[in-house]
Amino acid sequence: MLTVRNLRKYFRFKRGLLSTVQYIRAVDDVSFSVDRGVTLGVVGESGSGKTTLGLTVLRLLEPTSGEIVFNGVDVAKLSKKGLKSFRRSTGIVFQDPYSSLNPRMRVKEILERPLKIHGIGSGEASLDSVSGVLEDVGLGEEHLMRYPHELSGGQQQRVAIARAIILKPQLVVLDEPTSSLDVSVQAQILNLLLDLQYRYVLTYIFITHDLLTARHVSDVIMVMYLGKVVELSRAHELFLNPRHPYTATLLSSIPLPDPKLKTRKRMEVVGEPPSLLNLPKGCRFHQRCPYATDKCRLEEPGFTRVGDDHLVACHYAHELSFEGFTLW
Ligand code: SF4
């Protein structure tokens, strides 16, 4: 349903007394495909480009170059009119529900707005759609006339989800939809999202820094580091058999539920990620990778296929194995 090819999003800015032009390569040559009804989990540290990727795929940010093919149409080239129809097929849920809802609008107005913009229904029909979607996300008619500040964090996120799906989209980008919520509410929202995916046949791009959440909801996982994809695999395969040192680092940093019952090897990396303004030559991970060689410092690795639907951007993908580094 969605194929992204060589997508780049660079931010241009001027720096210093001489106004030297520089670029932040937030998303750099990213390619992937997602089938209908599937969840693609996008994981990585802050600054890895996950959110920029989600916004660019929906063309909420203009891509610098590359293709975003949605149902056979290149979204990157759409005119204003074509873009409006694409918007109807897509939705987005942000991390902080309160700041993503207009504080001066009641729930009813928030949910009616997408219907009005796309000229769908009015009066009774519009109210029926709003009531229906509100019920689908676990809220009732009593919430219709409330303002966002009169709702709990979980209820606000339910309204944000209702707004994202009221037009019955095919693709929804979920940008850390549970990270600002209490743990008990997180589980409810995750289960709601899975239930809605089944009922509405939704395709999700699920952005998160939490690997356990990604494992719970994703069919396929894409690991990003400094704007690049470093590993792409089916979720269960990635957690059983990670092949990129960075993925192994992320997995080995998940806290053990009971360290007395299970032990695990730890993968330590040195230092902080380099600045996106001053990316290293060769493999972007080489300054922190314990397996780096001269080749890594000079040559950027391409993708190596290490299994069915399992791609790894590492020169030594066939040699390195991280058995014992994960919880599974
Ligand atoms: Fe480490 Fe080299 Fe692989 Fe990069 S290419 S992840 S530096 S071993």
mmCIF file of N, CA and C in Angstrom, residues 134-191:
data_model
loop_
_atom_site.group_PDB
_atom_site.id
_atom_site.type_symbol
_atom_site.label_atom_id
_atom_site.label_comp_id
_atom_site.label_asym_id
_atom_site.label_seq_id
_atom_site.Cartn_x
_atom_site.Cartn_y
_atom_site.Cartn_z
ATOM 1 N N LEU A 134 -16.807 8.214 18.618
ATOM 2 C CA LEU A 134 -16.552 8.410 20.049
ATOM 3 C C LEU A 134 -16.795 7.101 20.805
ATOM 4 N N GLU A 135 -17.843 6.411 20.416
ATOM 5 C CA GLU A 135 -18.140 5.116 21.043
ATOM 6 C C GLU A 135 -17.036 4.107 20.713
ATOM 7 N N ASP A 136 -16.553 4.150 19.466
ATOM 8 C CA ASP A 136 -15.482 3.219 19.051
ATOM 9 C C ASP A 136 -14.205 3.404 19.875
ATOM 10 N N VAL A 137 -13.950 4.633 20.336
ATOM 11 C CA VAL A 137 -12.723 4.848 21.118
ATOM 12 C C VAL A 137 -12.987 4.775 22.626
ATOM 13 N N GLY A 138 -14.195 4.338 22.997
ATOM 14 C CA GLY A 138 -14.475 4.097 24.409
ATOM 15 C C GLY A 138 -14.957 5.310 25.183
ATOM 16 N N LEU A 139 -15.449 6.339 24.472
ATOM 17 C CA LEU A 139 -16.029 7.503 25.156
ATOM 18 C C LEU A 139 -17.524 7.555 24.848
ATOM 19 N N GLY A 140 -18.245 8.393 25.602
ATOM 20 C CA GLY A 140 -19.695 8.431 25.423
ATOM 21 C C GLY A 140 -20.194 9.822 25.077
ATOM 22 N N GLU A 141 -21.523 9.922 24.907
ATOM 23 C CA GLU A 141 -22.155 11.200 24.540
ATOM 24 C C GLU A 141 -21.876 12.279 25.593
ATOM 25 N N GLU A 142 -21.645 11.831 26.841
ATOM 26 C CA GLU A 142 -21.405 12.808 27.918
ATOM 27 C C GLU A 142 -20.100 13.580 27.706
ATOM 28 N N HIS A 143 -19.226 13.070 26.820
ATOM 29 C CA HIS A 143 -17.957 13.771 26.577
ATOM 30 C C HIS A 143 -18.048 14.791 25.435
ATOM 31 N N LEU A 144 -19.162 14.742 24.682
ATOM 32 C CA LEU A 144 -19.271 15.575 23.470
ATOM 33 C C LEU A 144 -19.059 17.068 23.708
ATOM 34 N N MET A 145 -19.615 17.580 24.797
ATOM 35 C CA MET A 145 -19.584 19.021 25.008
ATOM 36 C C MET A 145 -18.462 19.460 25.958
ATOM 37 N N ARG A 146 -17.536 18.559 26.216
ATOM 38 C CA ARG A 146 -16.434 18.923 27.121
ATOM 39 C C ARG A 146 -15.269 19.543 26.341
ATOM 40 N N TYR A 147 -14.512 20.379 27.041
ATOM 41 C CA TYR A 147 -13.271 20.919 26.480
ATOM 42 C C TYR A 147 -12.129 19.965 26.839
ATOM 43 N N PRO A 148 -11.008 19.993 26.080
ATOM 44 C CA PRO A 148 -9.896 19.075 26.382
ATOM 45 C C PRO A 148 -9.437 19.123 27.837
ATOM 46 N N HIS A 149 -9.423 20.331 28.460
ATOM 47 C CA HIS A 149 -8.918 20.398 29.841
ATOM 48 C C HIS A 149 -9.852 19.713 30.835
ATOM 49 N N GLU A 150 -11.066 19.386 30.388
ATOM 50 C CA GLU A 150 -12.019 18.692 31.273
ATOM 51 C C GLU A 150 -11.893 17.169 31.155
ATOM 52 N N LEU A 151 -10.916 16.714 30.375
ATOM 53 C CA LEU A 151 -10.717 15.273 30.177
ATOM 54 C C LEU A 151 -9.388 14.838 30.793
ATOM 55 N N SER A 152 -9.284 13.550 31.149
ATOM 56 C CA SER A 152 -8.001 13.020 31.626
ATOM 57 C C SER A 152 -7.060 12.835 30.423
ATOM 58 N N GLY A 153 -5.786 12.554 30.703
ATOM 59 C CA GLY A 153 -4.812 12.360 29.608
ATOM 60 C C GLY A 153 -5.231 11.230 28.678
ATOM 61 N N GLY A 154 -5.699 10.128 29.270
ATOM 62 C CA GLY A 154 -6.134 8.985 28.453
ATOM 63 C C GLY A 154 -7.334 9.339 27.594
ATOM 64 N N GLN A 155 -8.287 10.106 28.172
ATOM 65 C CA GLN A 155 -9.475 10.498 27.403
ATOM 66 C C GLN A 155 -9.093 11.455 26.275
ATOM 67 N N GLN A 156 -8.146 12.372 26.577
ATOM 68 C CA GLN A 156 -7.685 13.297 25.518
ATOM 69 C C GLN A 156 -7.082 12.505 24.355
ATOM 70 N N GLN A 157 -6.281 11.468 24.693
ATOM 71 C CA GLN A 157 -5.658 10.705 23.609
ATOM 72 C C GLN A 157 -6.726 9.916 22.835
ATOM 73 N N ARG A 158 -7.789 9.483 23.514
ATOM 74 C CA ARG A 158 -8.883 8.800 22.814
ATOM 75 C C ARG A 158 -9.554 9.758 21.821
ATOM 76 N N VAL A 159 -9.716 11.032 22.224
ATOM 77 C CA VAL A 159 -10.301 12.021 21.306
ATOM 78 C C VAL A 159 -9.362 12.231 20.105
ATOM 79 N N ALA A 160 -8.041 12.308 20.395
ATOM 80 C CA ALA A 160 -7.074 12.503 19.299
ATOM 81 C C ALA A 160 -7.124 11.313 18.331
ATOM 82 N N ILE A 161 -7.293 10.125 18.870
ATOM 83 C CA ILE A 161 -7.392 8.931 18.010
ATOM 84 C C ILE A 161 -8.695 8.981 17.205
ATOM 85 N N ALA A 162 -9.784 9.381 17.879
ATOM 86 C CA ALA A 162 -11.070 9.482 17.175
ATOM 87 C C ALA A 162 -10.963 10.467 16.007
ATOM 88 N N ARG A 163 -10.284 11.597 16.242
ATOM 89 C CA ARG A 163 -10.107 12.593 15.166
ATOM 90 C C ARG A 163 -9.301 12.004 14.006
ATOM 91 N N ALA A 164 -8.297 11.172 14.362
ATOM 92 C CA ALA A 164 -7.441 10.591 13.309
ATOM 93 C C ALA A 164 -8.174 9.569 12.456
ATOM 94 N N ILE A 165 -9.209 8.914 13.034
ATOM 95 C CA ILE A 165 -9.851 7.830 12.264
ATOM 96 C C ILE A 165 -11.252 8.174 11.775
ATOM 97 N N ILE A 166 -11.738 9.379 12.096
ATOM 98 C CA ILE A 166 -13.140 9.680 11.768
ATOM 99 C C ILE A 166 -13.403 9.654 10.252
ATOM 100 N N LEU A 167 -12.365 9.916 9.460
ATOM 101 C CA LEU A 167 -12.558 9.884 7.999
ATOM 102 C C LEU A 167 -12.324 8.496 7.424
ATOM 103 N N LYS A 168 -12.191 7.488 8.325
ATOM 104 C CA LYS A 168 -11.904 6.104 7.916
ATOM 105 C C LYS A 168 -10.673 6.029 6.997
ATOM 106 N N PRO A 169 -9.533 6.483 7.524
ATOM 107 C CA PRO A 169 -8.313 6.495 6.700
ATOM 108 C C PRO A 169 -7.758 5.090 6.517
ATOM 109 N N GLN A 170 -6.773 4.977 5.629
ATOM 110 C CA GLN A 170 -6.096 3.683 5.453
ATOM 111 C C GLN A 170 -4.785 3.651 6.237
ATOM 112 N N LEU A 171 -4.120 4.813 6.300
ATOM 113 C CA LEU A 171 -2.799 4.884 6.934
ATOM 114 C C LEU A 171 -2.833 5.870 8.104
ATOM 115 N N VAL A 172 -2.344 5.421 9.265
ATOM 116 C CA VAL A 172 -2.272 6.324 10.428
ATOM 117 C C VAL A 172 -0.848 6.305 10.976
ATOM 118 N N VAL A 173 -0.274 7.486 11.154
ATOM 119 C CA VAL A 173 1.035 7.601 11.803
ATOM 120 C C VAL A 173 0.784 7.850 13.292
ATOM 121 N N LEU A 174 1.356 6.987 14.125
ATOM 122 C CA LEU A 174 1.208 7.110 15.575
ATOM 123 C C LEU A 174 2.570 7.510 16.126
ATOM 124 N N ASP A 175 2.696 8.783 16.515
ATOM 125 C CA ASP A 175 3.993 9.291 16.944
ATOM 126 C C ASP A 175 4.080 9.254 18.469
ATOM 127 N N GLU A 176 4.662 8.210 19.015
ATOM 128 C CA GLU A 176 4.783 8.015 20.465
ATOM 129 C C GLU A 176 3.431 8.228 21.145
ATOM 130 N N PRO A 177 2.375 7.500 20.728
ATOM 131 C CA PRO A 177 1.024 7.831 21.211
ATOM 132 C C PRO A 177 0.795 7.524 22.681
ATOM 133 N N THR A 178 1.711 6.777 23.312
ATOM 134 C CA THR A 178 1.474 6.426 24.716
ATOM 135 C C THR A 178 2.547 6.984 25.658
ATOM 136 N N SER A 179 3.609 7.597 25.103
ATOM 137 C CA SER A 179 4.728 7.950 25.996
ATOM 138 C C SER A 179 4.404 8.996 27.048
ATOM 139 N N SER A 180 3.382 9.827 26.835
ATOM 140 C CA SER A 180 3.111 10.846 27.859
ATOM 141 C C SER A 180 2.016 10.386 28.833
ATOM 142 N N LEU A 181 1.606 9.117 28.738
ATOM 143 C CA LEU A 181 0.492 8.642 29.579
ATOM 144 C C LEU A 181 0.986 7.766 30.728
ATOM 145 N N ASP A 182 0.152 7.628 31.765
ATOM 146 C CA ASP A 182 0.479 6.711 32.873
ATOM 147 C C ASP A 182 0.558 5.279 32.345
ATOM 148 N N VAL A 183 1.331 4.435 33.042
ATOM 149 C CA VAL A 183 1.558 3.066 32.548
ATOM 150 C C VAL A 183 0.245 2.299 32.374
ATOM 151 N N SER A 184 -0.682 2.421 33.334
ATOM 152 C CA SER A 184 -1.927 1.655 33.228
ATOM 153 C C SER A 184 -2.745 2.130 32.024
ATOM 154 N N VAL A 185 -2.704 3.438 31.761
ATOM 155 C CA VAL A 185 -3.456 3.996 30.632
ATOM 156 C C VAL A 185 -2.776 3.613 29.310
ATOM 157 N N GLN A 186 -1.443 3.513 29.342
ATOM 158 C CA GLN A 186 -0.710 3.138 28.117
ATOM 159 C C GLN A 186 -1.241 1.823 27.568
ATOM 160 N N ALA A 187 -1.405 0.833 28.468
ATOM 161 C CA ALA A 187 -1.863 -0.486 28.023
ATOM 162 C C ALA A 187 -3.254 -0.392 27.409
ATOM 163 N N GLN A 188 -4.137 0.418 28.024
ATOM 164 C CA GLN A 188 -5.503 0.559 27.478
ATOM 165 C C GLN A 188 -5.471 1.179 26.074
ATOM 166 N N ILE A 189 -4.626 2.197 25.912
ATOM 167 C CA ILE A 189 -4.564 2.876 24.605
ATOM 168 C C ILE A 189 -3.967 1.943 23.545
ATOM 169 N N LEU A 190 -2.957 1.169 23.928
ATOM 170 C CA LEU A 190 -2.369 0.221 22.969
ATOM 171 C C LEU A 190 -3.403 -0.809 22.526
ATOM 172 N N ASN A 191 -4.156 -1.337 23.504
ATOM 173 C CA ASN A 191 -5.183 -2.325 23.157
ATOM 174 C C ASN A 191 -6.273 -1.709 22.283
#
